[in-house]
Short mmCIF file of C-alpha atoms and ligand atoms in Angstrom, two decimals:
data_model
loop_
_atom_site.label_atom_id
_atom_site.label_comp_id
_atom_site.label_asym_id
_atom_site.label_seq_id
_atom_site.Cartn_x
_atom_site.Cartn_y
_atom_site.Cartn_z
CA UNK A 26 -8.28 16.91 3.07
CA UNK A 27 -7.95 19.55 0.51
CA UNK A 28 -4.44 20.45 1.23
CA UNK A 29 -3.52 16.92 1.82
CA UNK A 30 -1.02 17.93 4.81
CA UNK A 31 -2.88 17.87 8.15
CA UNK A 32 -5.26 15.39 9.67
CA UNK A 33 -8.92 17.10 10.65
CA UNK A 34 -9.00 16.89 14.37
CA UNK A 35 -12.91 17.54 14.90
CA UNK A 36 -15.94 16.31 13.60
CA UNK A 37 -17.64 19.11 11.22
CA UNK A 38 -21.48 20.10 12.17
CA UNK A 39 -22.16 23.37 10.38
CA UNK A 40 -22.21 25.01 6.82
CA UNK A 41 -19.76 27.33 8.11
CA UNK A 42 -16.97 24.08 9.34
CA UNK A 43 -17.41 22.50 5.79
CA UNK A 44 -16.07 25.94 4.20
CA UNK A 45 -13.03 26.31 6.64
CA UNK A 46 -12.44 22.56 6.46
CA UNK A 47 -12.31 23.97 2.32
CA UNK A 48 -14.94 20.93 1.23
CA UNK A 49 -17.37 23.47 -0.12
CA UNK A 50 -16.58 26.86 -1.63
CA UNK A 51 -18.22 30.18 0.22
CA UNK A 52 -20.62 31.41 -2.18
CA UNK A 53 -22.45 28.07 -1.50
CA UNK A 54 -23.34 28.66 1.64
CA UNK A 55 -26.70 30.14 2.13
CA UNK A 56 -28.83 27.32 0.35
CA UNK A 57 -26.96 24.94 2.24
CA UNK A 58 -27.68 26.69 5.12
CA UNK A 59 -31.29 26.44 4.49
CA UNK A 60 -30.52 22.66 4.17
CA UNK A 61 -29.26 22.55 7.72
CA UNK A 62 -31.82 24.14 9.22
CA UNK A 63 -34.24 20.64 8.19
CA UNK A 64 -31.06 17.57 8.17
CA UNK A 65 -28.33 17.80 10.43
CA UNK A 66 -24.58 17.49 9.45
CA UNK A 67 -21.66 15.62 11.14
CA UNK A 68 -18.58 14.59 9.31
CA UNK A 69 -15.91 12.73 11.50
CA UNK A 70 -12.48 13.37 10.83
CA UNK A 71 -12.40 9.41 10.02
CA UNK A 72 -14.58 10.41 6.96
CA UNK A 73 -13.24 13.91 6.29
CA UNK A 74 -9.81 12.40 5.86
CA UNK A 75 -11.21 10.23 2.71
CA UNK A 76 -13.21 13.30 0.81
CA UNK A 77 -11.28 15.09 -1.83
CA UNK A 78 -14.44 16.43 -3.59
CA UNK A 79 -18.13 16.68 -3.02
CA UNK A 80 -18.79 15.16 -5.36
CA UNK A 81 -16.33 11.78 -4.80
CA UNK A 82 -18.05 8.44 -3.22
CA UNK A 83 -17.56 9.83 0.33
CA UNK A 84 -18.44 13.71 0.20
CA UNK A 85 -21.85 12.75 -1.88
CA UNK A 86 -22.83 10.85 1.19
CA UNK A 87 -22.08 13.38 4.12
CA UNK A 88 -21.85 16.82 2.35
CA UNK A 89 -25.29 18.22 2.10
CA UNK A 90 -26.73 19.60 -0.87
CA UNK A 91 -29.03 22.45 -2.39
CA UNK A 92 -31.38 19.52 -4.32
CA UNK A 93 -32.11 18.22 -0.51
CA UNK A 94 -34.72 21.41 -0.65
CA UNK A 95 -37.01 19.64 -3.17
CA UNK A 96 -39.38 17.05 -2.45
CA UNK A 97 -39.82 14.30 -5.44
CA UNK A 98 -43.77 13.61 -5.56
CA UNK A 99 -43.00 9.57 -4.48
CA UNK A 100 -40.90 11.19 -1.53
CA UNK A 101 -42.69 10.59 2.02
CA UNK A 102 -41.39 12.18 5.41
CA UNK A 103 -41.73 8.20 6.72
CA UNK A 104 -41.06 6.33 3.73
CA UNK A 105 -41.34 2.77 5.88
CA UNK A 106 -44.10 4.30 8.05
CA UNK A 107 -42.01 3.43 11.44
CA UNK A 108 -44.18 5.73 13.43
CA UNK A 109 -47.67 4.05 12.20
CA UNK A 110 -45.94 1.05 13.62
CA UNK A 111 -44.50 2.49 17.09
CA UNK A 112 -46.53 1.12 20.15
CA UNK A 113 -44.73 3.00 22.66
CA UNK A 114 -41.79 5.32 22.10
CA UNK A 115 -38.46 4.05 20.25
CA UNK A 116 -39.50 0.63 19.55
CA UNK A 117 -40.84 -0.19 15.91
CA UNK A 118 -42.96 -3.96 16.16
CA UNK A 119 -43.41 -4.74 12.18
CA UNK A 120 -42.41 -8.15 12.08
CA UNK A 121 -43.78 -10.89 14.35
CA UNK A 122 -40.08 -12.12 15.81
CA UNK A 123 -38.31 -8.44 15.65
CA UNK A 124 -38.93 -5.32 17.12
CA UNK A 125 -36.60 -2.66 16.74
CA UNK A 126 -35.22 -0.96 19.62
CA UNK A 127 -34.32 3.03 18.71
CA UNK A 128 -32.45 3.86 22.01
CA UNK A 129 -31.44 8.00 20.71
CA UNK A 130 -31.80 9.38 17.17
CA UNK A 131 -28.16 10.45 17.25
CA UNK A 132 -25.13 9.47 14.84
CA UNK A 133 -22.13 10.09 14.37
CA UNK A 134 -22.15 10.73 10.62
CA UNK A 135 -25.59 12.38 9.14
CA UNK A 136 -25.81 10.48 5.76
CA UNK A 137 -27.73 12.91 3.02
CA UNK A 138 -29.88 9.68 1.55
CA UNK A 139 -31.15 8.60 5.05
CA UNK A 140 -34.23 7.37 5.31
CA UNK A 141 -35.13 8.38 8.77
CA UNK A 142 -33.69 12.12 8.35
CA UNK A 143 -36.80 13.59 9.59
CA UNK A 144 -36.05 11.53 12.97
CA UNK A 145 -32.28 11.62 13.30
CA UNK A 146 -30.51 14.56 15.07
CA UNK A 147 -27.58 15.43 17.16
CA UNK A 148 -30.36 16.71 20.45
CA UNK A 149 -33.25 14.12 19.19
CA UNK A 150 -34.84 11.25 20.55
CA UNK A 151 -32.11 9.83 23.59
CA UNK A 152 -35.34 7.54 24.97
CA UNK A 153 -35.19 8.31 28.65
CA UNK A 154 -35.00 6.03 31.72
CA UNK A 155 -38.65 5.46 32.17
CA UNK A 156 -39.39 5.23 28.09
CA UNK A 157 -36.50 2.50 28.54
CA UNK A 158 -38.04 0.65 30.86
CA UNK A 159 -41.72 0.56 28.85
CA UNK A 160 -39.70 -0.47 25.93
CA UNK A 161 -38.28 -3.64 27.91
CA UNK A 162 -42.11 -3.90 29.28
CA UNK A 163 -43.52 -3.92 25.69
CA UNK A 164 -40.85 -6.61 24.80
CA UNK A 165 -41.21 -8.74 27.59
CA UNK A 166 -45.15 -8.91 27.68
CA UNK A 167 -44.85 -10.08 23.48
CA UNK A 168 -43.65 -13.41 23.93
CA UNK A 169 -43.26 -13.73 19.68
CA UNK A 170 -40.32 -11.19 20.06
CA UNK A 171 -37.04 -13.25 19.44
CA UNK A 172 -34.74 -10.62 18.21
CA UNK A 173 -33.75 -7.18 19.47
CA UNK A 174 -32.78 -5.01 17.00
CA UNK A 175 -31.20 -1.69 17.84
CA UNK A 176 -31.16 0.72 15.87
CA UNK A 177 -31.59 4.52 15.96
CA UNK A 178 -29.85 6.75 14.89
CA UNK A 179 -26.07 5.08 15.98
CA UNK A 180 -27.06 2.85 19.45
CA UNK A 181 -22.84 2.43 19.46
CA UNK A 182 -22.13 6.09 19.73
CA UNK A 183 -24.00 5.55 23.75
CA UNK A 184 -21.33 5.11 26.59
CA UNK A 185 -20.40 1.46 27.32
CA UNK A 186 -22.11 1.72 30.47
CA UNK A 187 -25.38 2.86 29.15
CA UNK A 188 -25.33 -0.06 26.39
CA UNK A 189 -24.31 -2.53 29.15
CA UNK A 190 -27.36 -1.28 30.96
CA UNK A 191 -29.64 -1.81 27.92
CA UNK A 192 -27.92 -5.66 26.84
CA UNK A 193 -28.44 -6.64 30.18
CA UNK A 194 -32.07 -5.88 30.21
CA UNK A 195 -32.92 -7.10 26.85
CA UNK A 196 -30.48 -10.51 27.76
CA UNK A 197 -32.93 -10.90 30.50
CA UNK A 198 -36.06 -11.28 29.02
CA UNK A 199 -36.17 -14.83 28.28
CA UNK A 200 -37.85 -15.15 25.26
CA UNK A 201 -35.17 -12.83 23.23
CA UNK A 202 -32.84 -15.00 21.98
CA UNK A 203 -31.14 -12.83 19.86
CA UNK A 204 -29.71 -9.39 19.67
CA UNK A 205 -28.41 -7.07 17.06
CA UNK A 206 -27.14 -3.57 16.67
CA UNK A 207 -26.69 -1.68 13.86
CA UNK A 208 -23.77 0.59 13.53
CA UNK A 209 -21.88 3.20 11.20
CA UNK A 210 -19.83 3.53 13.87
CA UNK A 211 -16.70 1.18 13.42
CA UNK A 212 -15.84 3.10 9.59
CA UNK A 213 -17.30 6.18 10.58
CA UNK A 214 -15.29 6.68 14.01
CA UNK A 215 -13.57 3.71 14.60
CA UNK A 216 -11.80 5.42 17.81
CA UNK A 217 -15.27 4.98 19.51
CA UNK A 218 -14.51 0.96 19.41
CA UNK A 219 -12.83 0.98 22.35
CA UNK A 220 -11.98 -2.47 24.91
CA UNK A 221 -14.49 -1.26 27.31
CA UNK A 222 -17.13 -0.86 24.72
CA UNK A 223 -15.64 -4.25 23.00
CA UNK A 224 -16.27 -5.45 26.64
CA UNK A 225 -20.10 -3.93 27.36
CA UNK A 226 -21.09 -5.82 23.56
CA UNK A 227 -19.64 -9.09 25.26
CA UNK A 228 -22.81 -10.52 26.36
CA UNK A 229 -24.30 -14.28 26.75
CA UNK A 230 -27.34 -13.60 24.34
CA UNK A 231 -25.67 -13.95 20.64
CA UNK A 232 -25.20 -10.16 19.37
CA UNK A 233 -24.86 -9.75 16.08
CA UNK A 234 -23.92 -5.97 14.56
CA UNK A 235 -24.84 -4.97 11.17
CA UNK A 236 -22.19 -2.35 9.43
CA UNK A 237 -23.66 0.15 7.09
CA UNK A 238 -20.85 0.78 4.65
CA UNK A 239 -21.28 2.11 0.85
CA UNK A 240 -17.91 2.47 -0.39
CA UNK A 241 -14.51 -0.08 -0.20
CA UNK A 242 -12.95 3.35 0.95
CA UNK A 243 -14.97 3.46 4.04
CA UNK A 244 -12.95 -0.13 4.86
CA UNK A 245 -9.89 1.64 6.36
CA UNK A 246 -7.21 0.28 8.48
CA UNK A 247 -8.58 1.80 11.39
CA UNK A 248 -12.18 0.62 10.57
CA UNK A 249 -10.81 -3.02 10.13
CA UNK A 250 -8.98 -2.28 14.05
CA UNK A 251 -12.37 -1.49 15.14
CA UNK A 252 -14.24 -4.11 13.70
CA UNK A 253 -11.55 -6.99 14.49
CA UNK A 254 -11.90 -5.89 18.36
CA UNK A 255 -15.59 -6.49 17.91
CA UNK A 256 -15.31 -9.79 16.29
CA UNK A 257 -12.47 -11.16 18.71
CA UNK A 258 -15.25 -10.89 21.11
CA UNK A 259 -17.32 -13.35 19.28
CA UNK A 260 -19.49 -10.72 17.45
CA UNK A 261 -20.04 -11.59 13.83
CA UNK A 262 -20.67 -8.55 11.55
CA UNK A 263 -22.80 -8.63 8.67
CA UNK A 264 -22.54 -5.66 5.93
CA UNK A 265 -25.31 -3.37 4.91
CA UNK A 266 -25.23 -0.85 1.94
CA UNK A 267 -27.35 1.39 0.12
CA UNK A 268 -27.92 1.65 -3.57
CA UNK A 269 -26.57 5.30 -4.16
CA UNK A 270 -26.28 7.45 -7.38
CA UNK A 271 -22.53 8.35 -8.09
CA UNK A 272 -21.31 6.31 -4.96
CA UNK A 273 -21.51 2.74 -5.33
CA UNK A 274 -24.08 2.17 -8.78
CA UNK A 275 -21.26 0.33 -10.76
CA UNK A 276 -19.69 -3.18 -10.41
CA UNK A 277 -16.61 -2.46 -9.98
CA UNK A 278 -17.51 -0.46 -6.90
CA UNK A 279 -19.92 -2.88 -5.75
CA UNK A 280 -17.60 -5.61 -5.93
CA UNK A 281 -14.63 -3.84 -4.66
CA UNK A 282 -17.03 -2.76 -1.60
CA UNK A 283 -17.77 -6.48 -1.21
CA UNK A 284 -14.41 -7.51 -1.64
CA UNK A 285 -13.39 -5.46 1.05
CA UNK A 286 -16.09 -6.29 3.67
CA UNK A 287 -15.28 -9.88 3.53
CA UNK A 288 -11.41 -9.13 3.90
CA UNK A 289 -12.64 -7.92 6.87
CA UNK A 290 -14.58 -10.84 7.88
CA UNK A 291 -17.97 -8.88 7.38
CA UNK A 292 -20.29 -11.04 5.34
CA UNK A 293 -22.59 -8.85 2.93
CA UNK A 294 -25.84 -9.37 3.89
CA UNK A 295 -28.27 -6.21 2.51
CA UNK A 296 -28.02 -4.05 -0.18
CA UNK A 297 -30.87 -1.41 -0.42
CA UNK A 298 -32.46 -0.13 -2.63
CA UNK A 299 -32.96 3.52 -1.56
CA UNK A 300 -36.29 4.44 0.38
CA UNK A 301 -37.94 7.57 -0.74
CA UNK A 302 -37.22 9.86 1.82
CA UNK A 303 -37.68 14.16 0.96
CA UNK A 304 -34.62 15.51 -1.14
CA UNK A 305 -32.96 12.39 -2.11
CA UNK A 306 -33.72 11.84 -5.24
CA UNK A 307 -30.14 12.43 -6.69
CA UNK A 308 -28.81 9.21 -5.11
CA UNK A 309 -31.55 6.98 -6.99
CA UNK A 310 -30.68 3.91 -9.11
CA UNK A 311 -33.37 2.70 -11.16
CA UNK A 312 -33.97 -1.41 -9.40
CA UNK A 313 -33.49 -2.69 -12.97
CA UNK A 314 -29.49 -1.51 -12.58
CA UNK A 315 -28.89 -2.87 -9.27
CA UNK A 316 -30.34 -6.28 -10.58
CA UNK A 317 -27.82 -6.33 -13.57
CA UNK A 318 -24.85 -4.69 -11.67
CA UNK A 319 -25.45 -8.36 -8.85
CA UNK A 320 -26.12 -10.55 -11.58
CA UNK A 321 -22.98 -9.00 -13.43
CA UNK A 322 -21.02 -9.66 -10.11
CA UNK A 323 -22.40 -13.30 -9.96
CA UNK A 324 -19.45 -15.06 -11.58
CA UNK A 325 -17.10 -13.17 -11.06
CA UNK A 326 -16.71 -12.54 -6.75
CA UNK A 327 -16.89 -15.16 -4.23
CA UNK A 328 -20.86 -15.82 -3.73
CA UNK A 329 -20.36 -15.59 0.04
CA UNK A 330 -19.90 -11.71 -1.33
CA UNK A 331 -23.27 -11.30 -2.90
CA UNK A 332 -25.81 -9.59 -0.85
CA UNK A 333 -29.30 -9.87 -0.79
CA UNK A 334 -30.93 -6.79 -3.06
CA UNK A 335 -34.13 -5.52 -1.06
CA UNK A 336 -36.75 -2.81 -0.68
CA UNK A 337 -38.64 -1.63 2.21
CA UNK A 338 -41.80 -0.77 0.51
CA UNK A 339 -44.03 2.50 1.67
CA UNK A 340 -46.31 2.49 3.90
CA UNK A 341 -45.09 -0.55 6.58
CA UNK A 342 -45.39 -2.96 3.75
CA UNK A 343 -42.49 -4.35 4.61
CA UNK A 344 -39.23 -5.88 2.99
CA UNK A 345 -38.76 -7.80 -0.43
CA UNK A 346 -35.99 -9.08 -2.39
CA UNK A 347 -35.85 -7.38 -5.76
C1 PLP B 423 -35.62 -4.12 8.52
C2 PLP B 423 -36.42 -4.28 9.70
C3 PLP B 423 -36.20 -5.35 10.60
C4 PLP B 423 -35.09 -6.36 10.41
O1 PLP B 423 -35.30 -7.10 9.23
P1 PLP B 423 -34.32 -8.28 8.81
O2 PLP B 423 -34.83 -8.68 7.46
O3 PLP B 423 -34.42 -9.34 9.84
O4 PLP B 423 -32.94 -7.70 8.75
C5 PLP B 423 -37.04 -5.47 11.68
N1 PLP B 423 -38.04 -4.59 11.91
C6 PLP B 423 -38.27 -3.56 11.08
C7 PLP B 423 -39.40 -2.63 11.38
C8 PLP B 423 -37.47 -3.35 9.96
O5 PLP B 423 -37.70 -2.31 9.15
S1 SF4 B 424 -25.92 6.65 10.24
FE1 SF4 B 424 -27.83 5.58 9.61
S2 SF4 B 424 -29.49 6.55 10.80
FE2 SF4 B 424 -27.68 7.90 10.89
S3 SF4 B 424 -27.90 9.37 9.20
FE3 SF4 B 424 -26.68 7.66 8.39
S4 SF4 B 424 -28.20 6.26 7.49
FE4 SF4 B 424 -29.32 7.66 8.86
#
């Protein structure tokens, strides 16, 4: 909060709410505005409440920016190519044993470095009821499928009783013996973690939810409430971070991050190296820098803190550790 002396009550979504919230000046606006028009905004007050600048570790994630307008050459509208691999709508097949399940393109938070910002959208991509169903259908007819991986877009930001719906059908196929979710949700509205969502993630198949978190700030009291429900339900919680520019490309902010997440019983499990998706070419580390800032860290943090460094390569190619 600029002013430091009231907490923001409502999440931001427009050019205009980031200039009354006073986290962008008012000549900025109309390139910016252009820049909504393609990539949606959201800012919770969770997140609002730990930006004193754009240009600080969290307003370079969520604040959008002219440079978003301009496409790098390398920069692809499907960097991973998850439509070439989509055999019916919202589930991604690229690995034998996975399949990602995409149940809405929503989020709470719209992160400017995302990689599926062409997809993701506050009125984009809830699957319906039947599209729901084929998903299951496609899942339960590929027998190889052991793990269930939703993802979206924020699956945690559904009602409990929608997510119930969807664990229980994915819990019933026999041959998935695993399930996981990935989430911004617990650091980027934490108040969403509520005991009857706790309760709907409570499920006999093992669950497991991966956090996407990029800065030890993002690790607030509240987010530690949220995730401690989760895990008191016998959800463990791996961490997942991006490689970004100005937000996290240092070792101490790495291992602060890192430091952090395991506090919170999160185990580090990805760092990313940033896909190539249009207008986010301002958050990219060169891979030779992440190396040296994790083999800096070696030595010197816990290595139950060290993630593994990785890059989804263009074109469906999949992952590999850098
Ligand atoms: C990343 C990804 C997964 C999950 O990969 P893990 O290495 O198991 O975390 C599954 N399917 C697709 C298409 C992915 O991009
Ligand atoms: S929460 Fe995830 S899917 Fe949504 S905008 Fe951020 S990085 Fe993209």
């Amino acid at each position: 909060m600029p002013d430091g002396t009231q907490s923001p009550k409502r999440t931001i979504r427009s050019v205009a709410g980031l200039v009354a919230a006073g986290l962008i000046p008012a000549h900025g606006q109309a390139a910016l505005n252009e820049v909504a028009k393609s990539y949606a905004i959201a800012i919770t007050p969770a997140m609002q409440k730990l930006i004193a600048s754009p240009s600080d570790p969290i307003g370079l994630q969520f604040i959008p920016d002219a440079a978003e307008l301009i496409t790098a050459p390398h920069e692809s509208v499907d960097p991973i190519a998850d439509e070439a691999l989509s055999p019916v709508p919202g589930i991604v097949h690229r690995y034998p044993d996975r399949a990602l399940l995409k149940p809405l393109l929503a989020c709470p938070v719209y992160c400017r470095f995302c990689f599926r910002r062409e997809q993701v959208g506050p009125d984009g991509g809830l699957l319906s009821d039947a599209q729901l169903t084929a998903a299951y259908a496609y899942i339960a007819a590929h027998p190889e499928i052991r793990e269930v991986v939703l993802t979206g877009g924020d699956p945690l930001i559904l009602s409990p009783r929608r997510l119930s719906g969807i664990l229980a059908a994915l819990s019933a196929i026999p041959h998935v013996e695993l399930l996981r979710i990935h989430s911004r949700v617990p650091v980027a509205d934490p108040a969403l973690i509520t005991d009857e969502l706790a309760a709907a993630l409570d499920v006999a198949t093992p669950l497991f939810i991966a956090l996407h978190a990029n800065h030890a700030h993002e690790i607030t009291p509240e987010a530690v409430a949220a995730l401690t429900k989760l895990q008191r339900r016998g959800i463990p919680i791996l961490g997942q971070t991006v490689l970004l520019a100005g937000v996290n490309d240092s070792e101490e902010a790495l291992g602060d991050l890192f430091r952090a997440m395991l506090r919170a019983r999160v185990k580090p499990y990805y760092l990313h190296q940033l896909d190539a998706a249009p207008g986010t070419a301002r958050f990219h580390v060169p891979p030779a820098r992440g190396r040296d800032i994790l083999a800096n860290l070696r030595g010197n943090i816990s290595g139950t803190a060290l993630p593994t460094y990785i890059y989804d390569r263009p074109g469906g190619l999949g992952k590999i550790p850098l």
